[in-house]
Every structure is written in C-alpha cells, then in structure tokens.
mmCIF file of C-alpha atoms and ligand atoms in Angstrom:
data_model
loop_
_atom_site.group_PDB
_atom_site.id
_atom_site.type_symbol
_atom_site.label_atom_id
_atom_site.label_comp_id
_atom_site.label_asym_id
_atom_site.label_seq_id
_atom_site.Cartn_x
_atom_site.Cartn_y
_atom_site.Cartn_z
ATOM 1 C CA MET A 1 59.369 4.976 74.929
ATOM 2 C CA GLN A 2 59.674 5.137 70.930
ATOM 3 C CA LEU A 3 62.622 3.262 69.800
ATOM 4 C CA SER A 4 63.894 6.830 68.515
ATOM 5 C CA GLN A 5 63.869 7.553 72.598
ATOM 6 C CA PHE A 6 65.691 4.750 74.039
ATOM 7 C CA TYR A 7 68.064 3.274 71.569
ATOM 8 C CA ASN A 8 70.692 5.508 73.236
ATOM 9 C CA LEU A 9 69.439 4.697 76.923
ATOM 10 C CA PRO A 10 69.815 0.709 76.277
ATOM 11 C CA PHE A 11 69.736 -0.250 79.519
ATOM 12 C CA THR A 12 65.921 0.893 80.196
ATOM 13 C CA LYS A 13 63.273 -1.593 80.296
ATOM 14 C CA SER A 14 61.475 -0.697 77.008
ATOM 15 C CA ALA A 15 65.478 -1.260 75.704
ATOM 16 C CA ALA A 16 65.374 -4.692 77.153
ATOM 17 C CA GLU A 17 62.196 -5.697 76.094
ATOM 18 C CA TYR A 18 62.772 -4.169 72.469
ATOM 19 C CA VAL A 19 65.741 -6.505 72.601
ATOM 20 C CA ASP A 20 64.064 -9.672 73.625
ATOM 21 C CA SER A 21 60.959 -8.964 70.879
ATOM 22 C CA LEU A 22 63.955 -9.406 68.188
ATOM 23 C CA ASP A 23 64.071 -12.703 69.143
ATOM 24 C CA VAL A 24 68.186 -12.900 68.559
ATOM 25 C CA GLU A 25 69.965 -16.162 70.051
ATOM 26 C CA LEU A 26 72.960 -15.856 72.022
ATOM 27 C CA LEU A 27 74.630 -18.469 69.599
ATOM 28 C CA ASP A 28 73.302 -16.594 66.484
ATOM 29 C CA ILE A 29 75.210 -13.154 67.488
ATOM 30 C CA VAL A 30 78.432 -14.780 67.717
ATOM 31 C CA TYR A 31 78.091 -17.641 65.145
ATOM 32 C CA LYS A 32 76.224 -15.562 62.166
ATOM 33 C CA ASN A 33 77.997 -13.580 60.243
ATOM 34 C CA VAL A 34 74.672 -10.820 59.615
ATOM 35 C CA TYR A 35 75.588 -9.814 63.026
ATOM 36 C CA ASP A 36 78.920 -8.660 62.158
ATOM 37 C CA ILE A 37 77.835 -5.149 62.611
ATOM 38 C CA ALA A 38 76.276 -5.251 66.023
ATOM 39 C CA LEU A 39 79.753 -7.232 67.484
ATOM 40 C CA ASN A 40 81.755 -4.223 65.886
ATOM 41 C CA ARG A 41 79.550 -1.526 67.034
ATOM 42 C CA ALA A 42 79.763 -3.414 70.367
ATOM 43 C CA GLU A 43 83.689 -3.348 70.260
ATOM 44 C CA SER A 44 83.734 0.006 69.616
ATOM 45 C CA ARG A 45 81.453 1.273 72.853
ATOM 46 C CA ILE A 46 83.983 -0.249 74.871
ATOM 47 C CA VAL A 47 87.038 0.558 72.817
ATOM 48 C CA GLN A 48 85.733 4.735 73.240
ATOM 49 C CA ALA A 49 84.955 4.117 76.587
ATOM 50 C CA LEU A 50 88.646 3.322 77.321
ATOM 51 C CA GLU A 51 89.689 5.831 75.087
ATOM 52 C CA GLY A 52 87.462 8.785 75.695
ATOM 53 C CA ASP A 53 83.835 8.786 75.487
ATOM 54 C CA ILE A 54 81.256 6.977 74.237
ATOM 55 C CA GLU A 55 79.983 8.455 70.920
ATOM 56 C CA LYS A 56 76.227 8.147 70.595
ATOM 57 C CA PRO A 57 74.790 8.574 66.840
ATOM 58 C CA LEU A 58 71.759 10.190 65.768
ATOM 59 C CA PHE A 59 69.558 8.358 63.364
ATOM 60 C CA ALA A 60 66.551 9.502 61.214
ATOM 61 C CA ASP A 61 63.068 7.886 62.745
ATOM 62 C CA SER A 62 63.419 5.705 59.403
ATOM 63 C CA GLN A 63 66.664 4.146 60.234
ATOM 64 C CA ILE A 64 65.054 1.277 62.252
ATOM 65 C CA THR A 65 67.823 -1.056 61.626
ATOM 66 C CA GLU A 66 70.726 1.311 62.664
ATOM 67 C CA MET A 67 68.943 2.271 65.686
ATOM 68 C CA GLU A 68 68.660 -1.921 65.965
ATOM 69 C CA VAL A 69 72.216 -2.403 66.087
ATOM 70 C CA GLU A 70 72.826 0.570 68.139
ATOM 71 C CA LEU A 71 70.638 -0.817 70.708
ATOM 72 C CA LEU A 72 72.283 -4.867 70.053
ATOM 73 C CA SER A 73 75.372 -4.002 70.578
ATOM 74 C CA TYR A 74 74.553 -2.921 74.618
ATOM 75 C CA PRO A 75 73.912 -6.164 75.836
ATOM 76 C CA ILE A 76 76.716 -7.507 73.405
ATOM 77 C CA ALA A 77 79.433 -5.590 74.993
ATOM 78 C CA ARG A 78 78.511 -6.304 78.287
ATOM 79 C CA LEU A 79 79.173 -9.880 77.273
ATOM 80 C CA LEU A 80 82.448 -8.856 76.158
ATOM 81 C CA LEU A 81 83.197 -7.265 79.079
ATOM 82 C CA SER A 82 82.262 -9.871 81.180
ATOM 83 C CA CYS A 83 84.437 -12.759 79.102
ATOM 84 C CA ILE A 84 87.575 -10.157 79.861
ATOM 85 C CA GLY A 85 86.657 -10.142 83.454
ATOM 86 C CA ASP A 86 88.529 -6.785 84.488
ATOM 87 C CA LEU A 87 86.713 -4.811 87.287
ATOM 88 C CA TYR A 88 88.604 -1.161 85.800
ATOM 89 C CA ALA A 89 87.031 -1.924 82.279
ATOM 90 C CA ILE A 90 83.630 -2.498 83.494
ATOM 91 C CA ARG A 91 83.606 0.398 85.996
ATOM 92 C CA ARG A 92 85.069 2.572 83.333
ATOM 93 C CA TYR A 93 82.686 1.442 80.834
ATOM 94 C CA ALA A 94 79.523 2.120 82.986
ATOM 95 C CA LEU A 95 80.722 5.533 83.906
ATOM 96 C CA LYS A 96 81.084 6.221 80.110
ATOM 97 C CA GLU A 97 78.128 4.684 79.066
ATOM 98 C CA ALA A 98 76.016 6.912 81.518
ATOM 99 C CA LYS A 99 78.342 9.982 81.269
ATOM 100 C CA SER A 100 77.501 9.710 77.258
ATOM 101 C CA SER A 101 73.496 9.205 77.859
ATOM 102 C CA GLY A 102 73.451 11.866 80.072
ATOM 103 C CA GLU A 103 74.670 14.231 77.265
ATOM 104 C CA PHE A 104 72.246 12.290 74.900
ATOM 105 C CA LEU A 105 69.780 12.724 77.975
ATOM 106 C CA LYS A 106 70.331 16.803 77.843
ATOM 107 C CA GLY A 107 70.146 17.333 74.053
ATOM 108 C CA VAL A 108 66.464 15.353 74.127
ATOM 109 C CA LEU A 109 65.359 17.331 76.793
ATOM 110 C CA SER A 110 66.283 20.471 75.517
ATOM 111 C CA LYS A 111 64.091 20.166 72.018
ATOM 112 C CA MET A 112 60.951 19.545 74.501
ATOM 113 C CA ASP A 113 58.930 21.908 75.986
ATOM 114 C CA GLU A 114 58.409 21.987 79.916
ATOM 115 C CA GLY A 115 55.707 19.245 80.123
ATOM 116 C CA GLU A 116 57.180 17.175 77.428
ATOM 117 C CA ALA A 117 60.274 17.155 79.266
ATOM 118 C CA LEU A 118 59.248 16.414 82.960
ATOM 119 C CA SER A 119 57.432 13.324 81.338
ATOM 120 C CA PHE A 120 59.764 12.210 80.004
ATOM 121 C CA LEU A 121 62.063 12.277 82.605
ATOM 122 C CA GLU A 122 59.523 11.034 84.802
ATOM 123 C CA GLU A 123 59.087 8.139 82.971
ATOM 124 C CA LEU A 124 62.824 7.413 82.322
ATOM 125 C CA ALA A 125 63.149 7.467 86.296
ATOM 126 C CA HIS A 126 60.168 4.538 86.637
ATOM 127 C CA GLU A 127 62.121 2.675 84.047
ATOM 128 C CA LEU A 128 65.172 2.865 85.764
ATOM 129 C CA GLY A 129 63.403 1.720 89.201
ATOM 130 C CA VAL A 130 63.731 5.224 90.551
ATOM 131 C CA ARG A 131 60.420 7.057 92.196
ATOM 132 C CA VAL A 132 60.061 10.674 91.435
ATOM 133 C CA GLU A 133 57.182 13.477 91.043
ATOM 134 C CA HIS A 134 56.665 16.536 89.571
ATOM 135 C CA MET A 135 55.101 20.148 90.941
ATOM 136 C CA GLU A 136 56.051 23.264 89.932
ATOM 137 C CA GLY A 137 58.870 24.606 90.116
ATOM 138 C CA GLY A 138 61.261 20.838 90.125
ATOM 139 C CA SER A 139 60.889 17.680 90.670
ATOM 140 C CA ARG A 140 61.055 15.165 93.982
ATOM 141 C CA MET A 141 62.550 12.068 94.233
ATOM 142 C CA SER A 142 61.697 9.382 96.445
ATOM 143 C CA LEU A 143 64.491 9.568 100.038
ATOM 144 C CA THR A 144 65.557 5.832 99.246
ATOM 145 C CA SER A 145 66.432 6.645 95.429
ATOM 146 C CA TYR A 146 68.008 9.702 96.613
ATOM 147 C CA LEU A 147 70.039 8.552 99.251
ATOM 148 C CA LYS A 148 70.997 4.916 97.043
ATOM 149 C CA TYR A 149 72.250 7.661 94.302
ATOM 150 C CA ALA A 150 73.319 10.658 95.667
ATOM 151 C CA SER A 151 75.409 8.778 98.144
ATOM 152 C CA HIS A 152 78.155 8.384 95.339
ATOM 153 C CA ILE A 153 78.395 11.817 94.275
ATOM 154 C CA HIS A 154 80.242 13.719 97.049
ATOM 155 C CA GLU A 155 79.701 17.649 97.239
ATOM 156 C CA PRO A 156 78.541 19.171 99.815
ATOM 157 C CA ARG A 157 75.258 20.710 98.565
ATOM 158 C CA TRP A 158 74.149 16.364 97.826
ATOM 159 C CA LYS A 159 73.765 15.828 101.504
ATOM 160 C CA LEU A 160 70.768 15.557 102.452
ATOM 161 C CA VAL A 161 71.091 17.720 105.487
ATOM 162 C CA ASN A 162 71.351 20.881 102.795
ATOM 163 C CA ARG A 163 68.399 19.531 100.682
ATOM 164 C CA GLU A 164 65.044 20.449 101.396
ATOM 165 C CA VAL A 165 63.014 16.829 102.448
ATOM 166 C CA ASP A 166 59.029 16.755 102.033
ATOM 167 C CA ARG A 167 56.641 13.730 103.508
ATOM 168 C CA GLY A 168 59.443 11.133 102.539
ATOM 169 C CA MET A 169 60.182 12.816 98.754
ATOM 170 C CA VAL A 170 63.708 15.206 98.266
ATOM 171 C CA VAL A 171 62.864 18.052 95.989
ATOM 172 C CA VAL A 172 65.912 18.405 93.024
ATOM 173 C CA ARG A 173 65.853 20.942 90.175
ATOM 174 C CA ARG A 174 65.508 19.445 86.960
ATOM 175 C CA ASP A 175 69.784 19.198 86.363
ATOM 176 C CA GLU A 176 69.976 17.552 89.906
ATOM 177 C CA MET A 177 67.504 14.833 88.506
ATOM 178 C CA ILE A 178 69.665 14.404 85.364
ATOM 179 C CA ARG A 179 72.571 13.965 87.322
ATOM 180 C CA LEU A 180 71.126 11.498 89.883
ATOM 181 C CA LEU A 181 69.589 9.416 87.288
ATOM 182 C CA GLN A 182 72.682 9.121 85.381
ATOM 183 C CA GLU A 183 73.897 7.993 88.675
ATOM 184 C CA ALA A 184 71.382 5.211 88.120
ATOM 185 C CA MET A 185 72.161 4.854 84.837
ATOM 186 C CA ARG A 186 75.728 3.793 85.343
ATOM 187 C CA THR A 187 74.506 1.530 88.688
ATOM 188 C CA LYS A 188 72.264 -0.174 86.015
ATOM 189 C CA VAL A 189 75.022 -0.720 83.602
ATOM 190 C CA GLU A 190 77.198 -2.478 86.007
ATOM 191 C CA GLU A 191 74.530 -4.204 87.904
ATOM 192 C CA GLY A 192 75.093 -7.893 87.463
ATOM 193 C CA MET A 193 78.453 -7.303 85.938
ATOM 194 C CA PRO A 194 80.704 -9.574 85.117
ATOM 195 C CA LEU A 195 77.902 -11.731 83.622
ATOM 196 C CA SER A 196 78.145 -15.864 83.677
ATOM 197 C CA VAL A 197 78.860 -16.773 79.828
ATOM 198 C CA PRO A 198 79.111 -19.739 78.385
ATOM 199 C CA PRO A 199 82.689 -21.007 77.658
ATOM 200 C CA GLU A 200 81.958 -20.959 74.128
ATOM 201 C CA VAL A 201 80.929 -17.396 73.349
ATOM 202 C CA CYS A 202 83.740 -16.416 74.941
ATOM 203 C CA ARG A 203 86.017 -18.439 73.114
ATOM 204 C CA ARG A 204 84.152 -17.362 69.314
ATOM 205 C CA LEU A 205 84.735 -13.964 70.509
ATOM 206 C CA SER A 206 88.559 -14.281 71.598
ATOM 207 C CA VAL A 207 89.701 -12.347 68.318
ATOM 208 C CA ARG A 208 87.599 -9.186 69.577
ATOM 209 C CA ILE A 209 88.494 -9.804 73.281
ATOM 210 C CA GLY A 210 92.025 -10.269 72.570
ATOM 211 C CA ARG A 211 92.248 -6.359 70.834
ATOM 212 C CA ILE A 212 90.396 -5.323 73.875
ATOM 213 C CA ARG A 213 92.632 -6.942 76.636
ATOM 214 C CA THR A 214 95.493 -5.680 74.569
ATOM 215 C CA LEU A 215 94.056 -1.990 74.200
ATOM 216 C CA LEU A 216 92.945 -2.186 78.114
ATOM 217 C CA GLY A 217 96.959 -3.437 79.229
ATOM 218 C CA GLU A 218 98.479 -0.647 77.223
ATOM 219 C CA LYS A 219 96.088 1.834 78.702
ATOM 220 C CA LYS A 220 96.757 0.604 82.224
ATOM 221 C CA ALA A 221 100.738 0.804 81.274
ATOM 222 C CA ARG A 222 100.249 4.254 79.693
ATOM 223 C CA PHE A 223 98.487 5.395 82.359
ATOM 224 C CA GLU A 224 101.135 4.428 85.139
ATOM 225 C CA GLN A 225 103.809 5.651 82.757
ATOM 226 C CA GLU A 226 101.902 9.297 82.809
ATOM 227 C CA ASN A 227 100.741 9.843 85.695
ATOM 228 C CA VAL A 228 102.802 8.182 88.352
ATOM 229 C CA ARG A 229 105.731 10.133 89.514
ATOM 230 C CA GLY A 230 108.206 7.976 91.463
ATOM 231 C CA PRO A 231 107.356 4.773 92.700
ATOM 232 C CA GLU A 232 104.030 4.659 93.803
ATOM 233 C CA ARG A 233 104.760 2.237 96.470
ATOM 234 C CA ALA A 234 106.330 4.974 98.340
ATOM 235 C CA TYR A 235 103.390 6.468 98.453
ATOM 236 C CA PRO A 236 101.361 5.791 102.028
ATOM 237 C CA PRO A 237 98.468 3.247 101.812
ATOM 238 C CA CYS A 238 95.654 6.221 102.356
ATOM 239 C CA ILE A 239 97.309 7.637 99.201
ATOM 240 C CA ARG A 240 97.349 4.732 97.066
ATOM 241 C CA GLU A 241 94.211 3.865 98.194
ATOM 242 C CA ALA A 242 92.694 7.176 96.964
ATOM 243 C CA MET A 243 94.766 7.251 93.780
ATOM 244 C CA ARG A 244 92.756 3.250 92.920
ATOM 245 C CA LEU A 245 89.302 4.954 93.370
ATOM 246 C CA VAL A 246 89.698 7.690 91.799
ATOM 247 C CA ARG A 247 91.045 5.285 88.577
ATOM 248 C CA GLU A 248 88.157 3.200 89.117
ATOM 249 C CA GLY A 249 85.809 5.627 88.248
ATOM 250 C CA MET A 250 84.592 6.611 92.057
ATOM 251 C CA ASN A 251 83.585 9.964 92.988
ATOM 252 C CA LEU A 252 85.995 10.785 96.247
ATOM 253 C CA PRO A 253 84.445 12.178 99.200
ATOM 254 C CA HIS A 254 85.666 16.081 99.430
ATOM 255 C CA SER A 255 88.271 15.411 102.525
ATOM 256 C CA GLN A 256 89.851 12.275 100.423
ATOM 257 C CA ARG A 257 89.775 14.597 97.181
ATOM 258 C CA PHE A 258 91.459 17.155 98.764
ATOM 259 C CA ALA A 259 94.087 14.698 100.779
ATOM 260 C CA LEU A 260 95.363 13.370 97.521
ATOM 261 C CA THR A 261 95.706 16.309 95.722
ATOM 262 C CA SER A 262 97.670 18.122 98.755
ATOM 263 C CA PHE A 263 99.815 15.283 99.136
ATOM 264 C CA LEU A 264 100.504 14.908 95.332
ATOM 265 C CA LEU A 265 101.433 18.548 94.880
ATOM 266 C CA THR A 266 103.931 18.424 97.778
ATOM 267 C CA ILE A 267 105.842 15.358 96.815
ATOM 268 C CA GLY A 268 105.967 17.867 93.036
ATOM 269 C CA TRP A 269 103.272 16.441 90.969
ATOM 270 C CA GLY A 270 101.886 19.410 88.272
ATOM 271 C CA VAL A 271 98.418 20.840 88.263
ATOM 272 C CA GLN A 272 97.628 19.327 85.038
ATOM 273 C CA GLU A 273 98.971 15.749 86.123
ATOM 274 C CA VAL A 274 96.368 15.944 89.008
ATOM 275 C CA VAL A 275 93.588 16.877 86.703
ATOM 276 C CA GLU A 276 94.042 14.068 84.455
ATOM 277 C CA LEU A 277 94.510 11.586 87.422
ATOM 278 C CA LEU A 278 90.931 13.469 88.620
ATOM 279 C CA ALA A 279 89.569 12.837 85.035
ATOM 280 C CA SER A 280 88.201 9.759 86.107
ATOM 281 C CA SER A 281 85.695 10.775 88.283
ATOM 282 C CA PRO A 282 82.336 10.431 87.443
ATOM 283 C CA ASP A 283 81.781 14.326 87.993
ATOM 284 C CA PHE A 284 84.778 15.493 86.384
ATOM 285 C CA ASP A 285 84.583 18.654 85.440
ATOM 286 C CA GLU A 286 87.383 20.093 83.554
ATOM 287 C CA LYS A 287 87.603 23.670 84.313
ATOM 288 C CA MET A 288 85.939 23.489 88.088
ATOM 289 C CA ALA A 289 89.271 20.853 88.961
ATOM 290 C CA THR A 290 91.773 23.223 87.335
ATOM 291 C CA TYR A 291 90.478 25.643 89.563
ATOM 292 C CA GLN A 292 90.258 23.807 92.810
ATOM 293 C CA VAL A 293 93.515 22.024 92.505
ATOM 294 C CA GLU A 294 95.146 25.576 91.446
ATOM 295 C CA HIS A 295 93.951 27.287 94.383
ATOM 296 C CA ILE A 296 95.237 23.651 96.456
ATOM 297 C CA ALA A 297 98.771 24.450 95.128
ATOM 298 C CA GLY A 298 98.228 27.935 95.843
ATOM 299 C CA SER A 299 97.161 30.235 93.105
ATOM 300 C CA THR A 300 95.653 32.651 95.872
ATOM 301 C CA GLY A 301 98.666 32.739 98.082
ATOM 302 C CA THR A 302 98.065 29.960 100.789
ATOM 303 C CA THR A 303 99.449 26.836 99.883
ATOM 304 C CA TYR A 304 97.674 24.012 101.389
ATOM 305 C CA THR A 305 99.544 21.108 103.730
ATOM 306 C CA PRO A 306 98.170 17.699 103.305
ATOM 307 C CA PRO A 307 96.138 16.582 106.433
ATOM 308 C CA SER A 308 97.921 14.853 109.013
ATOM 309 C CA CYS A 309 97.368 10.753 110.034
ATOM 310 C CA ALA A 310 94.951 12.073 112.781
ATOM 311 C CA THR A 311 92.621 14.274 110.472
ATOM 312 C CA MET A 312 92.832 11.675 107.956
ATOM 313 C CA GLN A 313 91.616 9.568 110.727
ATOM 314 C CA THR A 314 88.601 11.340 111.996
ATOM 315 C CA TYR A 315 87.401 11.357 108.082
ATOM 316 C CA GLY A 316 87.662 7.813 107.501
ATOM 317 C CA ASN A 317 90.509 8.491 105.241
ATOM 318 C CA CYS A 318 93.265 6.267 106.945
ATOM 319 C CA MET A 319 92.438 3.563 104.584
ATOM 320 C CA GLY A 320 95.173 0.385 104.802
ATOM 321 C CA LYS A 321 97.738 1.259 107.540
ATOM 322 C CA ASP A 322 100.432 -0.854 107.609
ATOM 323 C CA GLU A 323 103.851 -1.969 109.907
ATOM 324 C CA LEU A 324 105.310 1.489 109.062
ATOM 325 C CA CYS A 325 101.904 3.822 109.610
ATOM 326 C CA ALA A 326 102.761 2.859 113.391
ATOM 327 C CA ARG A 327 106.093 4.825 112.963
ATOM 328 C CA VAL A 328 104.864 8.275 111.542
ATOM 329 C CA SER A 329 102.050 10.641 112.312
ATOM 330 C CA HIS A 330 102.168 12.519 109.056
ATOM 331 C CA PRO A 331 101.374 10.816 105.171
ATOM 332 C CA LEU A 332 104.630 12.914 103.683
ATOM 333 C CA ALA A 333 106.411 11.523 106.978
ATOM 334 C CA TYR A 334 105.742 8.138 105.578
ATOM 335 C CA TYR A 335 106.500 9.049 102.200
ATOM 336 C CA ARG A 336 109.696 10.611 103.028
ATOM 337 C CA TRP A 337 111.057 7.681 105.177
ATOM 338 C CA ARG A 338 109.991 5.204 102.426
ATOM 339 C CA VAL A 339 111.927 7.322 99.358
ATOM 340 C CA LYS A 340 114.748 7.868 102.057
ATOM 341 C CA LYS A 341 115.088 3.939 102.351
ATOM 342 C CA GLU A 342 114.570 3.103 98.652
ATOM 343 C CA GLY A 343 116.659 5.854 97.468
ATOM 344 C CA ARG A 344 115.756 8.845 95.752
ATOM 345 C CA VAL A 345 112.518 9.193 93.895
ATOM 346 C CA LYS A 346 113.624 9.290 90.061
ATOM 347 C CA LYS A 347 111.814 12.418 88.989
ATOM 348 C CA GLU A 348 110.269 12.576 85.922
ATOM 349 C CA GLY A 349 112.329 12.373 82.713
ATOM 350 C CA GLU A 350 115.984 11.663 84.596
HETATM 351 S S1 LIG B 401 98.222 5.895 109.254
HETATM 352 FE FE1 LIG B 401 98.414 8.102 108.267
HETATM 353 S S2 LIG B 401 100.056 7.170 106.348
HETATM 354 FE FE2 LIG B 401 99.275 5.571 106.672
HETATM 355 S S3 LIG B 401 97.275 5.004 106.548
HETATM 356 FE FE3 LIG B 401 96.941 6.098 107.501
HETATM 357 S S4 LIG B 401 97.023 8.557 107.562
HETATM 358 FE FE4 LIG B 401 97.692 7.068 105.970
#
C-alpha cells in the first residue's frame, strides 16, 4: 500500500512497518519537543473518540510529513490509553477508530473503479489477516474470519444459517465486506491493549494523561446524569448488564436489545433517551434505531412489554442473578420491588 492510502488506516501491517522504518525511539517521542505535534494529535484522537467521532484528515500527496505525524500519532494514542488503563476508554477508542476508518475507506473506494476497489479491499483484508477472494458480483470471506467478525454483529442476516457458504468461503456483498473489515479493524486496534508501558514514559506523559482522565470522568458522570432515570441499582441485574455492554460499545443480540429497550421504555425512559443509550453500539444507525425504539414504544399501535425471566433465560439474557431474582418471575417485578423497598424512584427533573 502507498503511504497516501494507509496513513488513515494506521493499524495495517504496512503502516506499522512504515512507522518502524522511521526509526523513532519511544523515549525520543516523550522527551524531544519535535514530536509534540504527534503527541498533540494522539491526544486529540482520544479526545475526539470520547466526545464523538475521530476526524480523519485528507492530505495532498506532497504532505508526507503531515501523513507521518498522522501515522505516528496512532501508536502514541495506544500508549496514552495503556497508561490510563481504562477499559471503557480503550473500547470506545477502538470503536471510533474503526468507525472513522470505515468511513474513510468508503470515500477512498468511491473514487476507484470496480477492479481497483476489489484489489484494494483484498489488500486491506490481507493486511488485517483476513482471507478473502473476489468473484463476479461479490466477494467471499473465509469461514473462520467470517465467524470471528460477524459474531460481533447481531442482526439476523449475519447469522451463518442465513448466508451462502461455498467450499469454506462465505459470500458477502461489497458493503458487507467493508462492515466485516471494520470489525476486523476494531479488533486490531484493541489487540493487546492495555500495552505494558514503562512507568517512566507514563510519568512523562502525566499532564496529557491527566487531561484525558478528567474528560473521561466528566463523560462518565454526564452519562450517568443524563441517561439514568432513577437509581440504576434498582434495575434488575440482566438490565444493568445489558446497559454496561452497550456503554462499552458492544453490539447486543437482537433479543437482549429488545429486552433492554422495552424495559427502559416501560419504566419511563423516553424514546430519545433510549436511542442515545444505544448510540455507543458499533452498528448504531440513528434512523434505524429511532424507528425500532419507536416501534417498541407503540408507534404502530402495539406496545411491547419486556420479556419474562423465563424468556430471558431461554435466550441467554438472564445474567448476574442475585438473591431477589429467586423471588421474582419478571424483571419488572424485580424493579418494582426494589423501588418500593428503597422509596420511589425520582423522576427526572424532580
Ligand atoms: S432472574 Fe429475571 S430479573 Fe433476575 S437477572 Fe434473570 S431475567 Fe433478570
């Protein structure tokens, strides 16, 4: 791959080899002012990931130095996150890095003809350790890779039973290939994190680490304030677990997402609040999520009630049972019992 193609896909093998070829020592980066620009960009990558989306710049072919800074900032961002050691921050960063790279990829591919686009995707897949083949009208991914990455995407169409499998290869459309590679990118960014970083390096980066920690704390506090109606401790363990997974950027299986959504709507969350909670999912599509949440809230005339404990157990969504669970048969009963016991849950604004 050319530098102009991978500076925004910094987790590829080519990118790592290019950074190695720059022969930059870790201690130089933290001690020499000349690398401040790369440190600044590394910090902004993390800040952008925590606050929204990572903006990927576009450079002209002549701007080799700027591209190198962009490339160098990626391993430094991983270093900073490793010093911080917060799993939420690491997952969020990996998710946003992959999402922005997926967008960047779509832009790059849209400027290529079909043949170029297919060989670019093949090369990228190879760089990420994913085996793909191209054929007329689509692509095929090895069964092992498909299972590894599609298992994180919980829409029914990704299930193997709904796919065409041909001699150990799964047939995928081009947009599906991009989505699967995005998942491979997310896995790649998260791989090995947190890294083992010499304490001296973390100490040297302490001012930047402090700033990121402050932002992280504010973000977590804001999330609690804005999105939690009443004390979350009154929610049943299965729902708290589903919320934890969503906040950590995991895709929930359809049945668990339904249980979470219907439960929250029933206890008084608004549609927008639920959509905002789901926004951390890697597959989040605001239009689709709003439609689904509104549907569950009763936009078509049918209001859905959350599933009972028996149904939750059948789908493997009954998680973290505690003593009270033995006395209830429905997550709502659990919640109401706890609310009654602890006093009425304050409504937002009261
Ligand atoms: S027993 Fe019911 S309330 Fe308790 S965790 Fe399982 S599904 Fe939730």
